[in-house]
mmCIF file of C-alpha atoms in Angstrom:
data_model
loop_
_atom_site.group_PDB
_atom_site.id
_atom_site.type_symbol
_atom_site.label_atom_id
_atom_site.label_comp_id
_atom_site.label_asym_id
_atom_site.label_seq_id
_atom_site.Cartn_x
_atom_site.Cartn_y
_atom_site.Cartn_z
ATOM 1 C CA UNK A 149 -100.110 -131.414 -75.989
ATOM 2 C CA UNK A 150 -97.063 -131.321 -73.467
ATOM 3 C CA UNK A 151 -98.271 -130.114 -69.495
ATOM 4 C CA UNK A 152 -95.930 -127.610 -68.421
ATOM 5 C CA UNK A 153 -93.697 -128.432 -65.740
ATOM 6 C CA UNK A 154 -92.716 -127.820 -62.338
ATOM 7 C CA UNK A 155 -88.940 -128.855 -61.540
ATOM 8 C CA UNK A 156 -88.472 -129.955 -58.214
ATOM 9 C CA UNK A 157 -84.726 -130.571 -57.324
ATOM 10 C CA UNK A 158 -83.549 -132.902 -54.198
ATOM 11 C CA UNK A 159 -80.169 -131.121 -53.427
ATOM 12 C CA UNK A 160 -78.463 -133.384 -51.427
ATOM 13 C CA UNK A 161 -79.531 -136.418 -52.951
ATOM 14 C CA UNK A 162 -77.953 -135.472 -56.348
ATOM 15 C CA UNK A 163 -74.661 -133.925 -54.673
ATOM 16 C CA UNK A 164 -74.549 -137.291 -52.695
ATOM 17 C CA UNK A 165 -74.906 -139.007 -56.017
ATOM 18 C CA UNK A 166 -72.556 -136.427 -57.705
ATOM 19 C CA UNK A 167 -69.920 -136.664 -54.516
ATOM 20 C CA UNK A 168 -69.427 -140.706 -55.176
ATOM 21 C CA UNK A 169 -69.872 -140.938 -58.697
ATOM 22 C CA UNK A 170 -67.741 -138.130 -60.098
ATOM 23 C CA UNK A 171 -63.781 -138.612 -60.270
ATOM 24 C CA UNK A 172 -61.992 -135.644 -57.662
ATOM 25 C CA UNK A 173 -62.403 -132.983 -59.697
ATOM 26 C CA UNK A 174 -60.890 -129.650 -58.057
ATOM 27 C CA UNK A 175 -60.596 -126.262 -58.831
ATOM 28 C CA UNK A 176 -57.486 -124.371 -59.323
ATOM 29 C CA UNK A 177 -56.868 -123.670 -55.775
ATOM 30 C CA UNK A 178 -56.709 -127.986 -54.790
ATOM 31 C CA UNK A 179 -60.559 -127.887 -53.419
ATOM 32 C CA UNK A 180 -61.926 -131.055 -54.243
ATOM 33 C CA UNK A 181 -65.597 -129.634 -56.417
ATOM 34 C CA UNK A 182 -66.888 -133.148 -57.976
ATOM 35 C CA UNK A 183 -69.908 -132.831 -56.356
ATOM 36 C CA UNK A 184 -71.022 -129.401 -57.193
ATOM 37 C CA UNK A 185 -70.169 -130.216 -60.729
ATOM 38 C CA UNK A 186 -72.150 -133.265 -60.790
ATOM 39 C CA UNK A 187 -75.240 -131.779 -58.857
ATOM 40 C CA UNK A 188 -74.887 -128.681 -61.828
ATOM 41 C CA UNK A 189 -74.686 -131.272 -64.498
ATOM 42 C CA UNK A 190 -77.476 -133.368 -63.452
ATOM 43 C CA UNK A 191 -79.683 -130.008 -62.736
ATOM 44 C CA UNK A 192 -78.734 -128.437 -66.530
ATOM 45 C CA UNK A 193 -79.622 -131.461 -67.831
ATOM 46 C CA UNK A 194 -83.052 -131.558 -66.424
ATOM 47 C CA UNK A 195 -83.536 -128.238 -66.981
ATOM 48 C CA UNK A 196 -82.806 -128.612 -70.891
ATOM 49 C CA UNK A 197 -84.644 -132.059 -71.188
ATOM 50 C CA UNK A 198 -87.964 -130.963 -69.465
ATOM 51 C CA UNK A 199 -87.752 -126.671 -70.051
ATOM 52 C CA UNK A 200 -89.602 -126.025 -67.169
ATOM 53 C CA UNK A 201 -92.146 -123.135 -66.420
ATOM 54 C CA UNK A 202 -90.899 -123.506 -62.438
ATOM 55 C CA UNK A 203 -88.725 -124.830 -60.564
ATOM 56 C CA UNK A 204 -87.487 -125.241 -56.804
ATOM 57 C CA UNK A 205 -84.304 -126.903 -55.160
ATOM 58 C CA UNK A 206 -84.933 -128.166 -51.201
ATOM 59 C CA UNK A 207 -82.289 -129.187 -49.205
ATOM 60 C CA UNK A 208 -82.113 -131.221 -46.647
ATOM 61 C CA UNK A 209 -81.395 -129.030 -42.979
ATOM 62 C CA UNK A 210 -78.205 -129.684 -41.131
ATOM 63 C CA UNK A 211 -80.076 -129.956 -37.627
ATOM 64 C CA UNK A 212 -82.406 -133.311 -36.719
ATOM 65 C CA UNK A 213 -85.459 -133.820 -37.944
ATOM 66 C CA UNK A 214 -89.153 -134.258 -35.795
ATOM 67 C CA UNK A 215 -88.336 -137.662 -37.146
ATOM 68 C CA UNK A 216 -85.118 -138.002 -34.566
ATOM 69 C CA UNK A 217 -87.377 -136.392 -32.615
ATOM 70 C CA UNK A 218 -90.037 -139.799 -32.528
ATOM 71 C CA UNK A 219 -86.927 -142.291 -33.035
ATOM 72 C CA UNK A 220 -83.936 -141.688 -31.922
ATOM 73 C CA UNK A 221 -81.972 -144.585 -34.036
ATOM 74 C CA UNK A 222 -83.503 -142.536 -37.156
ATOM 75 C CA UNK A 223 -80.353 -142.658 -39.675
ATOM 76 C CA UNK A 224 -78.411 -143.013 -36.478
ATOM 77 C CA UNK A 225 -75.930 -145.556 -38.888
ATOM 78 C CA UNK A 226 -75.190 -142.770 -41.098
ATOM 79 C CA UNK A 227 -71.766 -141.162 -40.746
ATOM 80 C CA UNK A 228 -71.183 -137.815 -41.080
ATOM 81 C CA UNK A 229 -70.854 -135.951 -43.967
ATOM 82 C CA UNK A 230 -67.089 -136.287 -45.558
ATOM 83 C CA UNK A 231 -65.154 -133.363 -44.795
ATOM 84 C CA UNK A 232 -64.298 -132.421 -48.590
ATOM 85 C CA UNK A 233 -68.119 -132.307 -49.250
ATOM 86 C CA UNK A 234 -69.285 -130.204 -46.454
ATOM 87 C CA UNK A 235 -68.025 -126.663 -48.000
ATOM 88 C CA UNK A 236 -68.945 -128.097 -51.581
ATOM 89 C CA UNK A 237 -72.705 -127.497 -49.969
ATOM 90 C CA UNK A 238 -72.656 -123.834 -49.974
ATOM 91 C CA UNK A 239 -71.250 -123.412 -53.532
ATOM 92 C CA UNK A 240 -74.203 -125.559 -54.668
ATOM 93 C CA UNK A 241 -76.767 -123.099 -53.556
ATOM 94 C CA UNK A 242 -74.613 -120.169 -55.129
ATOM 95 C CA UNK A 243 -75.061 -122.099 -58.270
ATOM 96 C CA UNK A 244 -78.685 -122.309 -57.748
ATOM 97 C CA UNK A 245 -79.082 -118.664 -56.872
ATOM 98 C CA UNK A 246 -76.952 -117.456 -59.626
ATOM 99 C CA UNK A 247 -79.799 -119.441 -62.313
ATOM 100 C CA UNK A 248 -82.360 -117.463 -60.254
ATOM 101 C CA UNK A 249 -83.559 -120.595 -58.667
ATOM 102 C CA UNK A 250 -85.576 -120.498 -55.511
ATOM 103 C CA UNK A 251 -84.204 -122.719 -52.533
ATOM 104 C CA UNK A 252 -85.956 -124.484 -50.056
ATOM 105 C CA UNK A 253 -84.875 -125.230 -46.714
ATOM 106 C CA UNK A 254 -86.511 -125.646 -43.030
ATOM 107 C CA UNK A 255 -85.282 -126.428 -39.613
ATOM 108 C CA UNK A 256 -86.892 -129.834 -38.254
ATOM 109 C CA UNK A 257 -87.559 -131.248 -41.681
ATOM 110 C CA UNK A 258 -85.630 -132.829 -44.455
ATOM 111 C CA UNK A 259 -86.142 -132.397 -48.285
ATOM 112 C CA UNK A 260 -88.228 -134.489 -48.806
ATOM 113 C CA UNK A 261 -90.508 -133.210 -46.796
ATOM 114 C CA UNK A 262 -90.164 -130.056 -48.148
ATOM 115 C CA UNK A 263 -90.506 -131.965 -51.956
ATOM 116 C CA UNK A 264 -93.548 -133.345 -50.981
ATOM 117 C CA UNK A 265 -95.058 -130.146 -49.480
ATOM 118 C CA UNK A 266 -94.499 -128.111 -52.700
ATOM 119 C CA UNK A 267 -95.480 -130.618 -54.165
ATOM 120 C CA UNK A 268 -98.740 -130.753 -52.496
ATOM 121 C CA UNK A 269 -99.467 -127.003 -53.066
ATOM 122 C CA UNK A 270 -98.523 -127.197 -56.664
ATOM 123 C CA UNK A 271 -101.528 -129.902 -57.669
ATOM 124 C CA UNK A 272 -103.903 -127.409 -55.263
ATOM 125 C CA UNK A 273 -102.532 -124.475 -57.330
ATOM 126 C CA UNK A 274 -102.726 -125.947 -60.832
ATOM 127 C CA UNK A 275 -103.559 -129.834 -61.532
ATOM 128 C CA UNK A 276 -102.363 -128.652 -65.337
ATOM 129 C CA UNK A 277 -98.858 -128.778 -64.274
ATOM 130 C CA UNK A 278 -96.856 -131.621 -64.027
ATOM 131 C CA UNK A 279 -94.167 -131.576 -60.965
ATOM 132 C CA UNK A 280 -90.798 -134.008 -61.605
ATOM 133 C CA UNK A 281 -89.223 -134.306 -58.516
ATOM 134 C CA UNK A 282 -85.262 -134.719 -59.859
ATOM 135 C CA UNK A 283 -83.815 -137.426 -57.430
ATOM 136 C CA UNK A 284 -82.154 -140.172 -56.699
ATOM 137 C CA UNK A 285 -83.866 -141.124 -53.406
ATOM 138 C CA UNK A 286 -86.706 -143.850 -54.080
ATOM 139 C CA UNK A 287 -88.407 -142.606 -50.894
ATOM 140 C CA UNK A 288 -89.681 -139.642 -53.384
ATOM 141 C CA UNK A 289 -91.796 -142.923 -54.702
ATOM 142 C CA UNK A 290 -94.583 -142.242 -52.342
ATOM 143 C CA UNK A 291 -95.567 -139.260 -53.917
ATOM 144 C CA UNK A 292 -96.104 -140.141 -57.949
ATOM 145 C CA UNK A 293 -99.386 -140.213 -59.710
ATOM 146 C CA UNK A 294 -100.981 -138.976 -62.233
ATOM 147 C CA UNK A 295 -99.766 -135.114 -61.770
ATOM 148 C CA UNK A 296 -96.345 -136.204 -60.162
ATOM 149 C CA UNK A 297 -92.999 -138.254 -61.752
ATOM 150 C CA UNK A 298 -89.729 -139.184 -60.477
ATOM 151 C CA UNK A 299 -86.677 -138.551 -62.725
ATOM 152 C CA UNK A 300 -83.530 -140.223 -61.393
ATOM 153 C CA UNK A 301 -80.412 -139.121 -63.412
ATOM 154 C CA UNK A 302 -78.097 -142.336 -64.289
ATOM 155 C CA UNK A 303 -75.473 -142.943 -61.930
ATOM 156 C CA UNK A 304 -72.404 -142.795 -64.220
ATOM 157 C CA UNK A 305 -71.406 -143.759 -67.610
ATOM 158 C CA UNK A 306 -71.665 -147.331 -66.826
ATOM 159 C CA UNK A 307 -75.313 -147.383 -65.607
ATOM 160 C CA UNK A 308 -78.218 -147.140 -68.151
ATOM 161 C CA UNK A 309 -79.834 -143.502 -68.633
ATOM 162 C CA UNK A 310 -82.352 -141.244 -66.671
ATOM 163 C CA UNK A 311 -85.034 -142.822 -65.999
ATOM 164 C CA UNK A 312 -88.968 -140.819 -65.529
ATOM 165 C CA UNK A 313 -91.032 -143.012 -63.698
ATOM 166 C CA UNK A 314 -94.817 -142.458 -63.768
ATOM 167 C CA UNK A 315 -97.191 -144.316 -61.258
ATOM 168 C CA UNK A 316 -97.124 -147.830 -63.773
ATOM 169 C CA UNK A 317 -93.232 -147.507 -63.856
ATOM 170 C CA UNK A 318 -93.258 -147.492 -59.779
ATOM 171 C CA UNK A 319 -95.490 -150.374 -59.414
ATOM 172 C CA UNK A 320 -93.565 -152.155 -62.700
ATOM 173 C CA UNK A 321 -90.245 -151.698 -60.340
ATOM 174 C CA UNK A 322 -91.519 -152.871 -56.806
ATOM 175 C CA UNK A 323 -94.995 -154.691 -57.546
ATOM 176 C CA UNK A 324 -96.968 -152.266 -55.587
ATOM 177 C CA UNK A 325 -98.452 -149.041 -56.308
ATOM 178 C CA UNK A 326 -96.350 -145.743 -55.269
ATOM 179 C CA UNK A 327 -98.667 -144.404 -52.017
ATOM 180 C CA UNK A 328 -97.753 -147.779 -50.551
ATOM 181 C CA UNK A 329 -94.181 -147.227 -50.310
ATOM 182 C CA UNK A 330 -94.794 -146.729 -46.870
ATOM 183 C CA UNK A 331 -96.573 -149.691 -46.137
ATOM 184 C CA UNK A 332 -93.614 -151.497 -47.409
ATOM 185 C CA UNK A 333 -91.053 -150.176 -45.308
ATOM 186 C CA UNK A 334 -92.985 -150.321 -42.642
ATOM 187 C CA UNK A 335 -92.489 -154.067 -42.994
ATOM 188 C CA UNK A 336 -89.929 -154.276 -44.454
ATOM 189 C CA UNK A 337 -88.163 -151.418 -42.878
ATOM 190 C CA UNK A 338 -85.398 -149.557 -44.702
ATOM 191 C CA UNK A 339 -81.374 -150.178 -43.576
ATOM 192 C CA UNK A 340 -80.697 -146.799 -45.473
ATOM 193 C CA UNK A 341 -82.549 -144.696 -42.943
ATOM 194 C CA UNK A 342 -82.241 -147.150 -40.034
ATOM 195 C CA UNK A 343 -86.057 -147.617 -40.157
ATOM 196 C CA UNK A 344 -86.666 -150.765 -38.329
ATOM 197 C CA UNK A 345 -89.578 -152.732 -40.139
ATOM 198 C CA UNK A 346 -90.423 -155.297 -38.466
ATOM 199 C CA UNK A 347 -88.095 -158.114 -38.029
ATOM 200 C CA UNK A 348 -87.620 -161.424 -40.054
ATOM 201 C CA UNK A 349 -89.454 -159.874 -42.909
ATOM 202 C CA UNK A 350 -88.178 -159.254 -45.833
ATOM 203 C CA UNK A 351 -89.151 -157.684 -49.305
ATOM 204 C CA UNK A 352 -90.828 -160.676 -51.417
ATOM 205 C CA UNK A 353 -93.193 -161.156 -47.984
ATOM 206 C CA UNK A 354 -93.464 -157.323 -47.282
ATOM 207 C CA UNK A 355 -94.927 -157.227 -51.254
ATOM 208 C CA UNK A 356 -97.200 -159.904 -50.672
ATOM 209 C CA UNK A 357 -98.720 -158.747 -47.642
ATOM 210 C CA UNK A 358 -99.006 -155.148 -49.013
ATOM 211 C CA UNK A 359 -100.580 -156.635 -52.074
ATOM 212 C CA UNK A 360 -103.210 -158.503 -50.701
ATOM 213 C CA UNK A 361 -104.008 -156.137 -47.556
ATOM 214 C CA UNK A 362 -102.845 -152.727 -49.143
ATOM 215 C CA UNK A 363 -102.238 -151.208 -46.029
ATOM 216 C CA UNK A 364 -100.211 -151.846 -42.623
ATOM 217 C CA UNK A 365 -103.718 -150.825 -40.642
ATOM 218 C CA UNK A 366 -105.314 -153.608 -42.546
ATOM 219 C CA UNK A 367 -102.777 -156.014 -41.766
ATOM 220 C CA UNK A 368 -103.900 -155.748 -37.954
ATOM 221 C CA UNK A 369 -107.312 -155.031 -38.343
ATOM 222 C CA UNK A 370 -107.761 -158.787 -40.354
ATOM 223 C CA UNK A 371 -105.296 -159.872 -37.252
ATOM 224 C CA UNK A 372 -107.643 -158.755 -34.979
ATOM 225 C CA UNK A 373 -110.355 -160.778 -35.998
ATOM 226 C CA UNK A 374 -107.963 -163.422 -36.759
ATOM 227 C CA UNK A 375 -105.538 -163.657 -34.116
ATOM 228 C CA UNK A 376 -104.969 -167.270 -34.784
ATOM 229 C CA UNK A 377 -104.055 -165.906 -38.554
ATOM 230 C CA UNK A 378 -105.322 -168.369 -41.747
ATOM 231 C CA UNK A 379 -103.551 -170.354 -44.728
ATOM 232 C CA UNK A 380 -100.640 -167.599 -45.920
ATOM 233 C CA UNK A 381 -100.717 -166.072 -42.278
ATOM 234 C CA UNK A 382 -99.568 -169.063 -39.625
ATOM 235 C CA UNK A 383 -96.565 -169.896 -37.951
ATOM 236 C CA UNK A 384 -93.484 -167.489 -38.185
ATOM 237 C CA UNK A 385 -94.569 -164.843 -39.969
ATOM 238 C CA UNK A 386 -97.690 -164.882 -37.939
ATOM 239 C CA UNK A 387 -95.641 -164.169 -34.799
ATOM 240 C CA UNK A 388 -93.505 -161.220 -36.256
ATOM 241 C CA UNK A 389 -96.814 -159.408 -37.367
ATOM 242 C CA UNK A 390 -98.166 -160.045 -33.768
ATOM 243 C CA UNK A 391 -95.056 -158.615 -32.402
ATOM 244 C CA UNK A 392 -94.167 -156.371 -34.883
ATOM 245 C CA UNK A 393 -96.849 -154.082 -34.617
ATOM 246 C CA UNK A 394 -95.485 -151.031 -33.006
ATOM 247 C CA UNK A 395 -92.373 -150.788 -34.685
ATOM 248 C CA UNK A 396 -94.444 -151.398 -38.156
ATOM 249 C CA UNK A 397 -96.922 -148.766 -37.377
ATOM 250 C CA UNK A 398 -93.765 -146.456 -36.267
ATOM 251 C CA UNK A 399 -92.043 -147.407 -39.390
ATOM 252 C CA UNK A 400 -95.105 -145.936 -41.602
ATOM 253 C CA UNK A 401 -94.713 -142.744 -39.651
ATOM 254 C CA UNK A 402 -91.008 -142.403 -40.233
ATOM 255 C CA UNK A 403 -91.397 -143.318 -43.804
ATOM 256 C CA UNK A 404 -94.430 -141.114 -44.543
ATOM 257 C CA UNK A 405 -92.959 -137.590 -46.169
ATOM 258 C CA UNK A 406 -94.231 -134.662 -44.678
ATOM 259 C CA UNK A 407 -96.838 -132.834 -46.936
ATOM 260 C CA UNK A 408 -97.587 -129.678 -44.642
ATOM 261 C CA UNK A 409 -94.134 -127.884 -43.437
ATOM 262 C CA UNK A 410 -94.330 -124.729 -42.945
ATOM 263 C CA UNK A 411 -93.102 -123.014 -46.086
ATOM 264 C CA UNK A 412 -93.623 -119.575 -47.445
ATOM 265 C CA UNK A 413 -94.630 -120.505 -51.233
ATOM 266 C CA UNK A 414 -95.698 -118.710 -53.837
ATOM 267 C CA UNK A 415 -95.920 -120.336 -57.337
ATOM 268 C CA UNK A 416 -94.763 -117.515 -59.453
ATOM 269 C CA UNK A 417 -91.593 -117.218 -57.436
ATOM 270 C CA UNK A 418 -90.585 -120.291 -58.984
ATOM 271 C CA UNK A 419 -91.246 -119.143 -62.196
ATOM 272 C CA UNK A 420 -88.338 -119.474 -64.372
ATOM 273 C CA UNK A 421 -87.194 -116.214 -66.008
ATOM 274 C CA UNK A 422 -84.220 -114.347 -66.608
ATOM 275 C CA UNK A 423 -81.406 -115.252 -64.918
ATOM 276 C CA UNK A 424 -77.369 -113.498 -64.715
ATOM 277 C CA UNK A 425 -76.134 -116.020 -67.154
ATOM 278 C CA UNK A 426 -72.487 -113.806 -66.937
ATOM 279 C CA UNK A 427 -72.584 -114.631 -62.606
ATOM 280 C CA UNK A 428 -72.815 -118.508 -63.255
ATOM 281 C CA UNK A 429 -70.310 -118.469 -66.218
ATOM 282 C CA UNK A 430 -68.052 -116.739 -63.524
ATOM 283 C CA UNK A 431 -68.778 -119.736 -60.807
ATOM 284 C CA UNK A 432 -68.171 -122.299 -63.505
ATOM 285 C CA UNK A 433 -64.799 -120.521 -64.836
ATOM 286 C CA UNK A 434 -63.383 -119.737 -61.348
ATOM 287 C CA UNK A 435 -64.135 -123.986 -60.298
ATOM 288 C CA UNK A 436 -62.952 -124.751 -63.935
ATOM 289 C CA UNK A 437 -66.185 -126.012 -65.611
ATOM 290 C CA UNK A 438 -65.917 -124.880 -68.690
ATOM 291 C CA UNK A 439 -67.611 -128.082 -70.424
ATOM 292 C CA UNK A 440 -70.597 -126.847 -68.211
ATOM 293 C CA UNK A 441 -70.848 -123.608 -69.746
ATOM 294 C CA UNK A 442 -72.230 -124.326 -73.083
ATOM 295 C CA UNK A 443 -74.945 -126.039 -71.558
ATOM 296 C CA UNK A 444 -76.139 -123.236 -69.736
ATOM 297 C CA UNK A 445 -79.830 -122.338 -70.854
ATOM 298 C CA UNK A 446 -80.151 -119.177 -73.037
ATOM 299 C CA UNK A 447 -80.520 -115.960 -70.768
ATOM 300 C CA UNK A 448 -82.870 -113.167 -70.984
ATOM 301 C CA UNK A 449 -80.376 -111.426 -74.273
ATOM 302 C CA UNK A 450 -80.408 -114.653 -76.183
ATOM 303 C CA UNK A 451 -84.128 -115.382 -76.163
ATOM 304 C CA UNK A 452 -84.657 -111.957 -77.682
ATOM 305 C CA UNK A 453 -82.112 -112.416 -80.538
ATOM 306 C CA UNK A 454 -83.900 -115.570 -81.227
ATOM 307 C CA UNK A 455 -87.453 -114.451 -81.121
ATOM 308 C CA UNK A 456 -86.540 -111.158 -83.324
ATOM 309 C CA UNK A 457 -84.615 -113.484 -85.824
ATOM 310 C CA UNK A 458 -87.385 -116.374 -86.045
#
């Protein structure tokens, strides 16, 4: 039998997805709207693949983070956000209101955080329900097992198709199992989010260590009672470990999403229900998505006129 599911969106990591991918689609007044079509897409489609008891889209707060806060070259590399994309934002969550979708989104922390802290409540709430966390970030790795998945919509027509990875598809992908994510890039570090690693090392020795220590603290507890290292540990390598040691164990920290921010939750306010099916047809006419329309998922009307006719 199926587990019912809990759909748990990463905004900004689809409408970043949506905002490169997608041709410049605008509406009828010039306004260039590629991404919030491609977020809606990518979020219909989930929604009609996996039909969802709940769901819940987090988005990632315009302010720093209590990461920028602990390292100040966090994501420091990134630049802005384009122009053309910032008041795209804002008609994203309209989208998401108008489905009856409950948004997530907290001062200090980043979606992710906010993923993994729903998360976190839902398996306390109900271990029958299966959360799939709908991104395109891999740092959403970290938090699969057996009650968790990652679905990462295809990138365009040229890439292969959505992928759902489960705990073996994780460790299948980057030879280590999902909690140790961290560890990785904590080595490894992570040029995306300007998380440092530790230098010289990259991802075929970041594996190997993970694999055969499992965890960063490991790594320097064997060190300790082997500072002169042993046969795989000598030499180079044994000198960036030595080194590296503060910027690894700050690289975990960075890396490690946040399971406890302070959100107001409650699990049936992201039950799916009715929803004003007319409002989003609106949105969808006035930015000119009418191939988005028929995809919309049956409203409150519909599902009676089924249930009475079969």
């Amino acid at each position: 039998m199926s587990r019912k599911k809990f759909l748990l969106v990463d905004a900004h990591a689809l409408i970043y997805r949506a905002y490169y991918a997608m041709p410049n689609l605008t509406d009828s007044d010039g306004h260039l709207v590629n991404a919030v079509f491609g977020f809606s897409k990518m979020l219909l489609n989930a929604i009609t693949y996996f039909d969802p008891e709940y769901a819940a889209v987090c988005f990632d707060h315009p302010k720093p983070t209590f990461r920028h806060k602990k390292f100040d070259g966090y994501k420091a590399q990134r630049a802005k956000m384009p122009d053309d994309l910032i008041p795209q934002i804002q008609i994203v969550k309209d989208v998401v209101t108008a489905l009856g979708i409950p948004k997530f989104e907290i001062e200090g922390f980043e979606a992710d955080d906010l993923i993994g802290t729903v998360n976190c409540k839902v398996e306390d709430l109900d271990r029958q329900l299966l959360t799939v966390i709908v991104t395109g970030d891999q740092d959403s790795f970290q938090l699969v097992d057996d009650d968790t998945h990652i679905w990462m919509p295809a990138r365009g027509k040229q890439q292969r198709g959505d992928i759902e990875y489960d705990a073996a598809l994780v460790e299948k992908k980057l030879g280590i199992k999902p909690l140790q994510v961290i560890d990785l890039k904590a080595l490894m570090g992570d040029n995306s989010d300007n998380i440092p690693g530790i230098k010289g090392v990259g991802p075929k020795t970041a594996v190997a260590l993970v694999k055969r220590f499992n965890t960063v603290e490991k790594i320097y507890e064997f060190l300790k009672e082997h500072p002169e290292g042993d046969e795989t540990i000598k030499g180079a390598l044994l000198q960036k470990l030595l080194n590296g040691e503060k910027s690894a164990l700050m690289s975990k920290d960075l890396a490690t999403i946040e399971c406890a921010a302070p959100i107001d939750f409650d699990l049936e306010n992201c039950r799916v229900t009715a929803y004003d099916k007319n409002k989003v047809i609106e949105i969808f006419q006035n930015l000119g998505f009418k191939s988005l329309i028929n995809t919309l998922p049956k409203d409150a009307f519909e599902s009676s006129v089924q249930e009475a006719l079969f």
